[in-house]
JSON list of C-alpha atoms in Angstrom, two decimals:
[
{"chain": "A", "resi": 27, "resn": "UNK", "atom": "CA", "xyz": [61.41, 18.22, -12.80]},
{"chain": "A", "resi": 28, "resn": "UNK", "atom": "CA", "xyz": [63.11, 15.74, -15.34]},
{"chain": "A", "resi": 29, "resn": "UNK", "atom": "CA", "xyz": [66.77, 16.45, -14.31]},
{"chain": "A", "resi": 30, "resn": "UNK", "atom": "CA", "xyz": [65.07, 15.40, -10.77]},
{"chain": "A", "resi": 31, "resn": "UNK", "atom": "CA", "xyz": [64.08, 12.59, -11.74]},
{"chain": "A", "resi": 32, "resn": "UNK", "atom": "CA", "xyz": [67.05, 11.69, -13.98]},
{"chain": "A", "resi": 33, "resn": "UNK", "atom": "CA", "xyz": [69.39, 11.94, -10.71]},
{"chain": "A", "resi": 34, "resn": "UNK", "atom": "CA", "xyz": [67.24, 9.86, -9.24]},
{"chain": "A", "resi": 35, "resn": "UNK", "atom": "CA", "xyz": [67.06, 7.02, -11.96]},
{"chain": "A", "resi": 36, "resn": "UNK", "atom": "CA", "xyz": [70.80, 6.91, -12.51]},
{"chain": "A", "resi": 37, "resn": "UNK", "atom": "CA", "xyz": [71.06, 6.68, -8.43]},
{"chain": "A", "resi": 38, "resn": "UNK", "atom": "CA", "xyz": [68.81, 3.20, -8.24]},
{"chain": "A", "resi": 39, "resn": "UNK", "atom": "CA", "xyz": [70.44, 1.80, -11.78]},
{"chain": "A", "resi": 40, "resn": "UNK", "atom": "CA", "xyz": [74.02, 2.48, -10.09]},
{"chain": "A", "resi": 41, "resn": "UNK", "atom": "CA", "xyz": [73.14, 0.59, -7.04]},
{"chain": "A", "resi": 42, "resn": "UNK", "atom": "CA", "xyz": [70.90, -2.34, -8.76]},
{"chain": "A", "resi": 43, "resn": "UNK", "atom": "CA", "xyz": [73.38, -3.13, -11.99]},
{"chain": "A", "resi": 44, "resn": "UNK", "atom": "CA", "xyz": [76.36, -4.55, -12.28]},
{"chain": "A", "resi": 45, "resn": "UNK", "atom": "CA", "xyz": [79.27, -2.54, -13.02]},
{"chain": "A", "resi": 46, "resn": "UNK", "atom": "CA", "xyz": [80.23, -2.18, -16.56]},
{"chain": "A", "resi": 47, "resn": "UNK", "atom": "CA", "xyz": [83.78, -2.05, -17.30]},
{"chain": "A", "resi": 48, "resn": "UNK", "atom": "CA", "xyz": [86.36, -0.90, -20.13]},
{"chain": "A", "resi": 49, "resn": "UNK", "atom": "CA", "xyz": [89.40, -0.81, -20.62]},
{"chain": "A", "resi": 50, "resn": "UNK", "atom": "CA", "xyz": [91.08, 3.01, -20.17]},
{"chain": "A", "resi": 51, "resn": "UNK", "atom": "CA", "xyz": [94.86, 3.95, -21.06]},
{"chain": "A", "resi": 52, "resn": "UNK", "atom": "CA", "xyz": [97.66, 0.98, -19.86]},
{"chain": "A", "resi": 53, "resn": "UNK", "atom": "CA", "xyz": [95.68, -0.12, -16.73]},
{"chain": "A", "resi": 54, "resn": "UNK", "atom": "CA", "xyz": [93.32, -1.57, -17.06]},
{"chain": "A", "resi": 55, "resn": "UNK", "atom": "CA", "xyz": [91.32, 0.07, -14.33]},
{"chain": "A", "resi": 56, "resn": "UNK", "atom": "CA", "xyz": [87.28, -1.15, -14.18]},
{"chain": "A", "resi": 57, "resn": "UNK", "atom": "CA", "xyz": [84.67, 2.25, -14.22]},
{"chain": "A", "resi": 58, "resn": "UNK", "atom": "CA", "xyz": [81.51, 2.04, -12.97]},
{"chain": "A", "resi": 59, "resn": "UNK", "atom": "CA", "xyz": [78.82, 4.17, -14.86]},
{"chain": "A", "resi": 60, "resn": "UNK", "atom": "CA", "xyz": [75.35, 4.07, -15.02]},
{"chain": "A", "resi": 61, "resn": "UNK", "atom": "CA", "xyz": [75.03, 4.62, -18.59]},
{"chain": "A", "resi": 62, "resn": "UNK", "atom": "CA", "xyz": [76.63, 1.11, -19.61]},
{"chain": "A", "resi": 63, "resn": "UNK", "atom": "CA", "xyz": [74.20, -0.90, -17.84]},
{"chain": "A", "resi": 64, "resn": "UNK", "atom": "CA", "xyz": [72.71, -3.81, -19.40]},
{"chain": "A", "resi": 65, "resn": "UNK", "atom": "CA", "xyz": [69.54, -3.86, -21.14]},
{"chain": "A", "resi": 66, "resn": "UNK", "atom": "CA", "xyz": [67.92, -6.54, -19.07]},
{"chain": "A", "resi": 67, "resn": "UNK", "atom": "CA", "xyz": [68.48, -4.85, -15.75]},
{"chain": "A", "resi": 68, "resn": "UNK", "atom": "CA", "xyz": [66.12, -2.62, -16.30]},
{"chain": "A", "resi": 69, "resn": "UNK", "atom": "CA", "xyz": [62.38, -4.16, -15.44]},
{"chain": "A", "resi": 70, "resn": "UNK", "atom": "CA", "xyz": [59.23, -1.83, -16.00]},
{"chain": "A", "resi": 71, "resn": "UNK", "atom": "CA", "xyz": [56.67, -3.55, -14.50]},
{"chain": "A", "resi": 72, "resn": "UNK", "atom": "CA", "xyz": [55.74, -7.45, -12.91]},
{"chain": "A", "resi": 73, "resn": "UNK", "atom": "CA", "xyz": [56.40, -10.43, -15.28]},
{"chain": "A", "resi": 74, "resn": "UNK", "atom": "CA", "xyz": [52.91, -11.10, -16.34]},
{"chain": "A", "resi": 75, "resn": "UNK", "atom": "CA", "xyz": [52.51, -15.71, -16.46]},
{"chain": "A", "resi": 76, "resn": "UNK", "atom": "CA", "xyz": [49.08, -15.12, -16.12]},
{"chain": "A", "resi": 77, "resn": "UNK", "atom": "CA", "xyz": [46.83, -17.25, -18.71]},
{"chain": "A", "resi": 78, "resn": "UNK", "atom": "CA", "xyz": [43.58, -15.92, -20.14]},
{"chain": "A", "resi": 79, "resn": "UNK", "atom": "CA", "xyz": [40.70, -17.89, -19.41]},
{"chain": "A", "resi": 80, "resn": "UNK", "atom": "CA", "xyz": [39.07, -20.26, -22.43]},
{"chain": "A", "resi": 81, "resn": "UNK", "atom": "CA", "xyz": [35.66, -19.78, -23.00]},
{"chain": "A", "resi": 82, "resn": "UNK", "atom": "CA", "xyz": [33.64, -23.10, -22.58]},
{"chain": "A", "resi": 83, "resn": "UNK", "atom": "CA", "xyz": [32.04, -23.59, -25.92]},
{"chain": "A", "resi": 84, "resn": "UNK", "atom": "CA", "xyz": [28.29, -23.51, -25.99]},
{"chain": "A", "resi": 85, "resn": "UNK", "atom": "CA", "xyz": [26.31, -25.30, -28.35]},
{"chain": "A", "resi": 86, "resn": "UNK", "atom": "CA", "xyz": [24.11, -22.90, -30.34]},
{"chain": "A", "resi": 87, "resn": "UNK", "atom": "CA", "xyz": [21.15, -24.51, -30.34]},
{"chain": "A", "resi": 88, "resn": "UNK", "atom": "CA", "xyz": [20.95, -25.01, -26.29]},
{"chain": "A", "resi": 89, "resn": "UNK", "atom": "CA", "xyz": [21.40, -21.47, -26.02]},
{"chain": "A", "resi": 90, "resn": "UNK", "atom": "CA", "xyz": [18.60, -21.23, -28.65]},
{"chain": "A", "resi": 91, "resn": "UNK", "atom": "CA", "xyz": [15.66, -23.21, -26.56]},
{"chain": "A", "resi": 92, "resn": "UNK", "atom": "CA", "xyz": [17.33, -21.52, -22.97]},
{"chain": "A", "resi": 93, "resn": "UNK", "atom": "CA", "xyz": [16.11, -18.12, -24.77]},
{"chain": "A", "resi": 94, "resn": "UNK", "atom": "CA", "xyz": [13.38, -19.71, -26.29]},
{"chain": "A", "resi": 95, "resn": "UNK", "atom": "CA", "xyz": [11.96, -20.57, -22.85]},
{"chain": "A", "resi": 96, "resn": "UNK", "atom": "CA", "xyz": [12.76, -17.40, -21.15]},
{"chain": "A", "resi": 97, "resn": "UNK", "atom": "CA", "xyz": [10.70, -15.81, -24.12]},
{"chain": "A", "resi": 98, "resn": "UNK", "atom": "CA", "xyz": [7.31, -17.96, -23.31]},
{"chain": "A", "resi": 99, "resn": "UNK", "atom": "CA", "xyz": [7.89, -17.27, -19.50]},
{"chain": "A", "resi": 100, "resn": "UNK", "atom": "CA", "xyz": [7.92, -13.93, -19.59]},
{"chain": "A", "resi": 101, "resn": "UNK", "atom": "CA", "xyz": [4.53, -13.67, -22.44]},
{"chain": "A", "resi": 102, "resn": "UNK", "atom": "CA", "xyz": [3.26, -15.85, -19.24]},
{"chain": "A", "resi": 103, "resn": "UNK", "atom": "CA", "xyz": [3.67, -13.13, -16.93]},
{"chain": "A", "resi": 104, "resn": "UNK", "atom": "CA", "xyz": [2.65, -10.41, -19.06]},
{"chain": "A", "resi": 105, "resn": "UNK", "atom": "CA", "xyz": [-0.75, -12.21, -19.46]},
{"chain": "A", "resi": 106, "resn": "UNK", "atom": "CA", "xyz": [-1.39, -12.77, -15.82]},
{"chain": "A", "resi": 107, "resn": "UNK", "atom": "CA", "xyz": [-2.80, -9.80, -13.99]},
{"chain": "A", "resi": 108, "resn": "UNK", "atom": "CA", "xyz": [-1.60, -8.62, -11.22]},
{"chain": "A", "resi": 109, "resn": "UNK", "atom": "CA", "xyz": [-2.42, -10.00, -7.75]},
{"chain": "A", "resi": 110, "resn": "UNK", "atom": "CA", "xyz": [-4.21, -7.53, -5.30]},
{"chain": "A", "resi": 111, "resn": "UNK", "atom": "CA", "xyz": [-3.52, -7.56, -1.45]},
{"chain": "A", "resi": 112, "resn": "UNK", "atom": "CA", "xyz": [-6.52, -9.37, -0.10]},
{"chain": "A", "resi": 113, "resn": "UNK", "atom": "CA", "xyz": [-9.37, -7.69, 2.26]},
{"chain": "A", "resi": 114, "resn": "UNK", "atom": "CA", "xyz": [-9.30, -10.34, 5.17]},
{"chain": "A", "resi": 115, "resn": "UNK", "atom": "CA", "xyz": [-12.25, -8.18, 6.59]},
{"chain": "A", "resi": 116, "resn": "UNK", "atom": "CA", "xyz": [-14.34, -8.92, 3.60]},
{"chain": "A", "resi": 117, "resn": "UNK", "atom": "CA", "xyz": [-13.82, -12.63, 3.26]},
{"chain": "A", "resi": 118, "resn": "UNK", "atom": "CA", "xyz": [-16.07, -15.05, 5.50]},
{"chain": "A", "resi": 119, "resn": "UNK", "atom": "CA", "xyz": [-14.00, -17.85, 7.20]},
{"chain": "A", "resi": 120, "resn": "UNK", "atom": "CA", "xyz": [-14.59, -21.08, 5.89]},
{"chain": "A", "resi": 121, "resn": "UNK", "atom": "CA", "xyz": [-15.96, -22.69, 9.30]},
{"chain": "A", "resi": 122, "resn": "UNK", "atom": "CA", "xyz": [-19.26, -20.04, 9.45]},
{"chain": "A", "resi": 123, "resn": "UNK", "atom": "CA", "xyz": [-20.44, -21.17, 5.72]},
{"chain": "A", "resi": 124, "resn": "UNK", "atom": "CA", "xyz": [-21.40, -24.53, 7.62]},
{"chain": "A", "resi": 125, "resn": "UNK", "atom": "CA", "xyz": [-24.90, -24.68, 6.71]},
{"chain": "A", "resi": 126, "resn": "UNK", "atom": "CA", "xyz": [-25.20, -27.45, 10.00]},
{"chain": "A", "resi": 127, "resn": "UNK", "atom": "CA", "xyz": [-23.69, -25.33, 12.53]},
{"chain": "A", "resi": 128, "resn": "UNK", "atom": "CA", "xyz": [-26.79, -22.97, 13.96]},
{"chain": "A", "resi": 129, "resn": "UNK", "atom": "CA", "xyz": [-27.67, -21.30, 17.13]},
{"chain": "A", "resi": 130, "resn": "UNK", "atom": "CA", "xyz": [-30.03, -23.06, 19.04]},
{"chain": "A", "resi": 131, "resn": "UNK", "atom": "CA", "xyz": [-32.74, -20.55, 20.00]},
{"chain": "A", "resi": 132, "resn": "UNK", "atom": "CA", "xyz": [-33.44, -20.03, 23.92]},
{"chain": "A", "resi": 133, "resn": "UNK", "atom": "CA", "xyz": [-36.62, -21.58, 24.97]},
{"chain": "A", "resi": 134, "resn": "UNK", "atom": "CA", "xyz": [-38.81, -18.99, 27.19]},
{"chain": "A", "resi": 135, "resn": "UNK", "atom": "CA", "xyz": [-41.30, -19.92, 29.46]},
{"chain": "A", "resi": 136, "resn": "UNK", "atom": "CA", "xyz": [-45.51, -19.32, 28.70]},
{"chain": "A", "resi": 137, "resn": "UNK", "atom": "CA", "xyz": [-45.38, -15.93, 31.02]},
{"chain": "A", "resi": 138, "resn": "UNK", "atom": "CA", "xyz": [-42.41, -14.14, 28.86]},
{"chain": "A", "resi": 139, "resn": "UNK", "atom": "CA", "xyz": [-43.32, -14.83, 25.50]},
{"chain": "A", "resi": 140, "resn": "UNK", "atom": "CA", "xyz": [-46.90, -13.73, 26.69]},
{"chain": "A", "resi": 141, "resn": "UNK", "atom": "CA", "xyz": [-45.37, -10.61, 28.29]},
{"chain": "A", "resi": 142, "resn": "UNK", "atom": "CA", "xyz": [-42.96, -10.04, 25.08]},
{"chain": "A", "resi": 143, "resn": "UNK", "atom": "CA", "xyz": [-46.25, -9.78, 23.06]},
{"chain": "A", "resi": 144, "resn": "UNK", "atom": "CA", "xyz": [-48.57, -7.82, 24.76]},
{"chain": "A", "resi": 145, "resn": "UNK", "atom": "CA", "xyz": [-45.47, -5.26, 24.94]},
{"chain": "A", "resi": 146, "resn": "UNK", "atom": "CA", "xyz": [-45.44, -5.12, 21.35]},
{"chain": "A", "resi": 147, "resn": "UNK", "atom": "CA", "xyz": [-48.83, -4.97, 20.59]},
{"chain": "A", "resi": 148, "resn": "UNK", "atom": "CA", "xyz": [-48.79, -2.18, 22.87]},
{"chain": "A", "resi": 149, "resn": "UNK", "atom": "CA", "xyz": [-45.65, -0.67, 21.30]},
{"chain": "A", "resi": 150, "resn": "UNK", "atom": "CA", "xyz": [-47.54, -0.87, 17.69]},
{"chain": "A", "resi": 151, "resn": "UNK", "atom": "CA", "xyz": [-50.45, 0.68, 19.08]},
{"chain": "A", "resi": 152, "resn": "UNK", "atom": "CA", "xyz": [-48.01, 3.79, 20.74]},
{"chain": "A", "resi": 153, "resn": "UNK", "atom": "CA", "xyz": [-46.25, 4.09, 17.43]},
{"chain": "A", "resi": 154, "resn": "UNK", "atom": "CA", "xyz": [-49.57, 4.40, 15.35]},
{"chain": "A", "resi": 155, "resn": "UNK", "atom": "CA", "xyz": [-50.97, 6.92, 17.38]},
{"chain": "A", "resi": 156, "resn": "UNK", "atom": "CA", "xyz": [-47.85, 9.06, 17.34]},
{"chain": "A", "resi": 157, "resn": "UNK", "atom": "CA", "xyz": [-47.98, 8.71, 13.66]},
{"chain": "A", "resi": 158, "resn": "UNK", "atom": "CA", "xyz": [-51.82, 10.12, 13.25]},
{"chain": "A", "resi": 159, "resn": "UNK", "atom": "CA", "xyz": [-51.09, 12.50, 15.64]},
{"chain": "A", "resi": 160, "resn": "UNK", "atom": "CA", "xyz": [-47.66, 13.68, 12.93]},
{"chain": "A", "resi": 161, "resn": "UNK", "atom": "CA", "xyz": [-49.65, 13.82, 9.80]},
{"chain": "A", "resi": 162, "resn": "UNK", "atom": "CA", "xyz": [-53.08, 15.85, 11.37]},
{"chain": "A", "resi": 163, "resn": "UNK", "atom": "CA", "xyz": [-49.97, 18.41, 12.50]},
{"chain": "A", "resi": 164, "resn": "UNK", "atom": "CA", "xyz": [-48.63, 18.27, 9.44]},
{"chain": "A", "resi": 165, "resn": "UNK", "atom": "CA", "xyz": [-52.28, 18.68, 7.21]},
{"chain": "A", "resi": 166, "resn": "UNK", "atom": "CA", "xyz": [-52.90, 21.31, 9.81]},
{"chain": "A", "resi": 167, "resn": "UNK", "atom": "CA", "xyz": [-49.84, 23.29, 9.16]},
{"chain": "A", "resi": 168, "resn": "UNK", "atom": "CA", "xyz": [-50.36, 22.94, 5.21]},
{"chain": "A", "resi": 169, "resn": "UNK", "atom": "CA", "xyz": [-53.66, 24.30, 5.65]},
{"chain": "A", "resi": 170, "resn": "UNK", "atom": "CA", "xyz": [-52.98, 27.35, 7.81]},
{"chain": "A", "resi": 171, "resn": "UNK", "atom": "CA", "xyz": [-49.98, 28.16, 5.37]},
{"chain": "A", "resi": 172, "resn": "UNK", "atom": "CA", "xyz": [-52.45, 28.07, 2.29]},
{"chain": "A", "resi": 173, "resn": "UNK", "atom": "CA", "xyz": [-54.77, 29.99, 4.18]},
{"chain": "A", "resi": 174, "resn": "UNK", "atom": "CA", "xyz": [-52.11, 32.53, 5.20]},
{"chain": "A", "resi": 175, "resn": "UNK", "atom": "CA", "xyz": [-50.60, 32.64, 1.37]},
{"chain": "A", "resi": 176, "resn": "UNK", "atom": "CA", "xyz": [-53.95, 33.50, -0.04]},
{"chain": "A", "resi": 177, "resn": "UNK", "atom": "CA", "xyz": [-54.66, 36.72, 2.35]},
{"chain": "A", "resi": 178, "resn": "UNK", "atom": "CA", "xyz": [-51.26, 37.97, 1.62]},
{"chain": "A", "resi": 179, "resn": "UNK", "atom": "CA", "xyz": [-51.39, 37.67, -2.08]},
{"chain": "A", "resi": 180, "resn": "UNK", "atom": "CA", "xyz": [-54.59, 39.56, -1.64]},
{"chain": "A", "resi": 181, "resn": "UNK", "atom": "CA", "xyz": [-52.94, 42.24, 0.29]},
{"chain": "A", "resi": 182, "resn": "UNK", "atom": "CA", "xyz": [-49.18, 42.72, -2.05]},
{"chain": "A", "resi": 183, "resn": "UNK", "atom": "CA", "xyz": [-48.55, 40.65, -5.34]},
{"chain": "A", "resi": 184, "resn": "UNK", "atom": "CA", "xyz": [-44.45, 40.88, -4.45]},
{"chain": "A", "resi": 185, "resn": "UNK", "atom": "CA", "xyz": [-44.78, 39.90, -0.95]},
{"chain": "A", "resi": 186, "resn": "UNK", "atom": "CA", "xyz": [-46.63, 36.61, -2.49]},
{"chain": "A", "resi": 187, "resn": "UNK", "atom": "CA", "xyz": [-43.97, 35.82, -4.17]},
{"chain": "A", "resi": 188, "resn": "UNK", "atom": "CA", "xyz": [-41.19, 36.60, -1.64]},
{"chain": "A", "resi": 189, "resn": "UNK", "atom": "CA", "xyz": [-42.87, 34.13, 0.52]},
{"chain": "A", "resi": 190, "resn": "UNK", "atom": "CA", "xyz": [-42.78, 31.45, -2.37]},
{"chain": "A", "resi": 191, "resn": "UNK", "atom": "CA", "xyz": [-39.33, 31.09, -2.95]},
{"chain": "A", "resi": 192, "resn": "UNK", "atom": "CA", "xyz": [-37.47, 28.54, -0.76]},
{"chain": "A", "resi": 193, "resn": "UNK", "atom": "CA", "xyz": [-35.64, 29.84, 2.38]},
{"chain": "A", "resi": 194, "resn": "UNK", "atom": "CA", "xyz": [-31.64, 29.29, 2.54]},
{"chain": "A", "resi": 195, "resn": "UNK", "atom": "CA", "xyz": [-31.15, 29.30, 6.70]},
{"chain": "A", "resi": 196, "resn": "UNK", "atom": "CA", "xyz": [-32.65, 26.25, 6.78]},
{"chain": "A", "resi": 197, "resn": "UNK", "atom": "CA", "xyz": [-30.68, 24.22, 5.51]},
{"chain": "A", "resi": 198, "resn": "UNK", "atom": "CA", "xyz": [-27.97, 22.45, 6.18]},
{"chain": "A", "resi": 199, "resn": "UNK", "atom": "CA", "xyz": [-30.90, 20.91, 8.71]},
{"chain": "A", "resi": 200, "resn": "UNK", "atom": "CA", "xyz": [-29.51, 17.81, 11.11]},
{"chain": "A", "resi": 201, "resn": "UNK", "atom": "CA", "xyz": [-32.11, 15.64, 12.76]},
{"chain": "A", "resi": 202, "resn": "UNK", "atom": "CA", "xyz": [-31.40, 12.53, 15.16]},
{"chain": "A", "resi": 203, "resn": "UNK", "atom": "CA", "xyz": [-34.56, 10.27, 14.38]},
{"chain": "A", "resi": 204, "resn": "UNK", "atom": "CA", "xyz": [-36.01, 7.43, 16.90]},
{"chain": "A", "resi": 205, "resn": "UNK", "atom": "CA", "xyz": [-34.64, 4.26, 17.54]},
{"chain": "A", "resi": 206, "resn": "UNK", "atom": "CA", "xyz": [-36.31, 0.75, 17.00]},
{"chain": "A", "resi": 207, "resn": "UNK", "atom": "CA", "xyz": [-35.45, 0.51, 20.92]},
{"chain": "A", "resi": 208, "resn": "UNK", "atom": "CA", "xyz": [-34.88, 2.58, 23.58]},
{"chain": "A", "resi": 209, "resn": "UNK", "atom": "CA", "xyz": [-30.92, 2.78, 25.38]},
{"chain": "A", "resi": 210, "resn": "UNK", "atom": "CA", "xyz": [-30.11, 0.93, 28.40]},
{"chain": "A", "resi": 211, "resn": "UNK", "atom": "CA", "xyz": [-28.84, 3.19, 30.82]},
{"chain": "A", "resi": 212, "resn": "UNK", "atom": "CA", "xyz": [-27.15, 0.81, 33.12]},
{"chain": "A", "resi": 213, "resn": "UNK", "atom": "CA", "xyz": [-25.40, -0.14, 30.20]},
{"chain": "A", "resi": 214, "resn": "UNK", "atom": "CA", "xyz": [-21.34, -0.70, 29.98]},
{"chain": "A", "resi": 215, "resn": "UNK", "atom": "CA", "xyz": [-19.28, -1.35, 27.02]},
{"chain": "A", "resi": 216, "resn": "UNK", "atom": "CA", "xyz": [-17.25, -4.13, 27.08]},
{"chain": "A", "resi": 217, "resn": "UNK", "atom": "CA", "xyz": [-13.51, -3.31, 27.02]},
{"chain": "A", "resi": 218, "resn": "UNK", "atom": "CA", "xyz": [-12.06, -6.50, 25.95]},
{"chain": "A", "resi": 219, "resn": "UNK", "atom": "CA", "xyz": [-8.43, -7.35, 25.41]},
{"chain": "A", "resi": 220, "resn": "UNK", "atom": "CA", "xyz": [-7.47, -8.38, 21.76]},
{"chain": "A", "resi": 221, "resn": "UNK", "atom": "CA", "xyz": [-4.54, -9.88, 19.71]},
{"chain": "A", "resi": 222, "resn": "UNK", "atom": "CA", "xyz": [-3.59, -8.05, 16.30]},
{"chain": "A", "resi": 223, "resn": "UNK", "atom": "CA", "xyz": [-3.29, -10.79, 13.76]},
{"chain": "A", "resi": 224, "resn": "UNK", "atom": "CA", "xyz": [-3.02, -8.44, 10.64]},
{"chain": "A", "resi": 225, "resn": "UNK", "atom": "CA", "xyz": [-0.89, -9.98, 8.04]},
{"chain": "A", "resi": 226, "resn": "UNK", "atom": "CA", "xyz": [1.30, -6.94, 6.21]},
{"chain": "A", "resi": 227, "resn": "UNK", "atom": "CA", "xyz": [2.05, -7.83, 2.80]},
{"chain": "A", "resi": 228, "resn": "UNK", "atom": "CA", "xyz": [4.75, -6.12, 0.67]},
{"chain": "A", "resi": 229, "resn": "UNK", "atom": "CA", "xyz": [4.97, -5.79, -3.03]}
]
């Protein structure tokens, strides 16, 4: 590998240098060789006239107060919490906490608001009946189970007190009470078109 490259060194000096010459013998004849080359033929690398750049002096107390500020800044932030992305659904618009703007109530004539109470009244007078008629079934029920309770514990002391302990299958119990009014069964949803104005936030 270095004779390789050796050959090939002494190949591009030969063809780049001048010749070098001495004198041989009674002739004078000129030699080239490879060998006698000048020194300043030979060139490693680029001539470098590149300058390095001076540094601008800075005067120590600027750069003082420049960190001095960055310092309180940043005790600044570290003090204020952090913001949270605000619940738009949860705020009330400005406008609707106008204490003057109200709804105007609908003025009905002598015959409905005389029809709309007389239906109540007689509404009230449903519901309370349905109600006695729930707690006499109820004090009813209480009774015959007390009734019931005290023959079998005269009969077997263990049945007695397998029937006191609480039953498991009935619970989990699911019950769909009454409404304060009735469905409409003519009525249709309104399927409305809308426009999503959701502002997305990113942290």
């Amino acid at each position: 590998m270095s004779v390789a490259l050796s050959r090939c060194l002494c190949r591009v000096l030969s063809r780049q240098t001048a010749p070098s010459s001495f004198l041989l013998g009674e002739h004078h004849h000129a030699v080239q060789s490879p060998w006698f080359a000048p020194v300043r033929t030979l060139k490693t690398s680029a001539p470098l006239r590149a300058e390095p750049k001076k540094k601008k002096k800075v005067d120590p107390r600027r750069e003082q107060t420049l960190k001095e500020r960055m310092r309180k800044k940043l005790k600044k932030l570290e003090k204020v919490a952090p913001e949270f992305i605000p619940i738009e659904d949860l705020i009330t618009p400005a406008k609707y906490l106008d204490e003057t703007r109200k709804r105007s109530a609908p003025r009905l004539s002598f015959e409905e608001s005389e029809g709309r109470a007389l239906l109540l009244k007689e509404w009230c007078r449903y519901k309370q009946e349905q109600h006695m008629a729930e707690v006499q079934a109820v004090e009813l029920s209480l009774e015959a189970q007390r009734e019931a309770l005290e023959e079998l514990k005269l009969e077997s002391e263990e049945l007695y007190q397998a029937a006191l302990k609480p039953d498991p299958l009935l619970f989990p119990f699911t019950h769909d009470g009454p409404v304060y009014t009735p469905p409409k069964s003519k009525y249709e949803a309104p399927d409305g078109k809308y426009n999503n104005i959701t502002k997305v936030y990113t942290q």
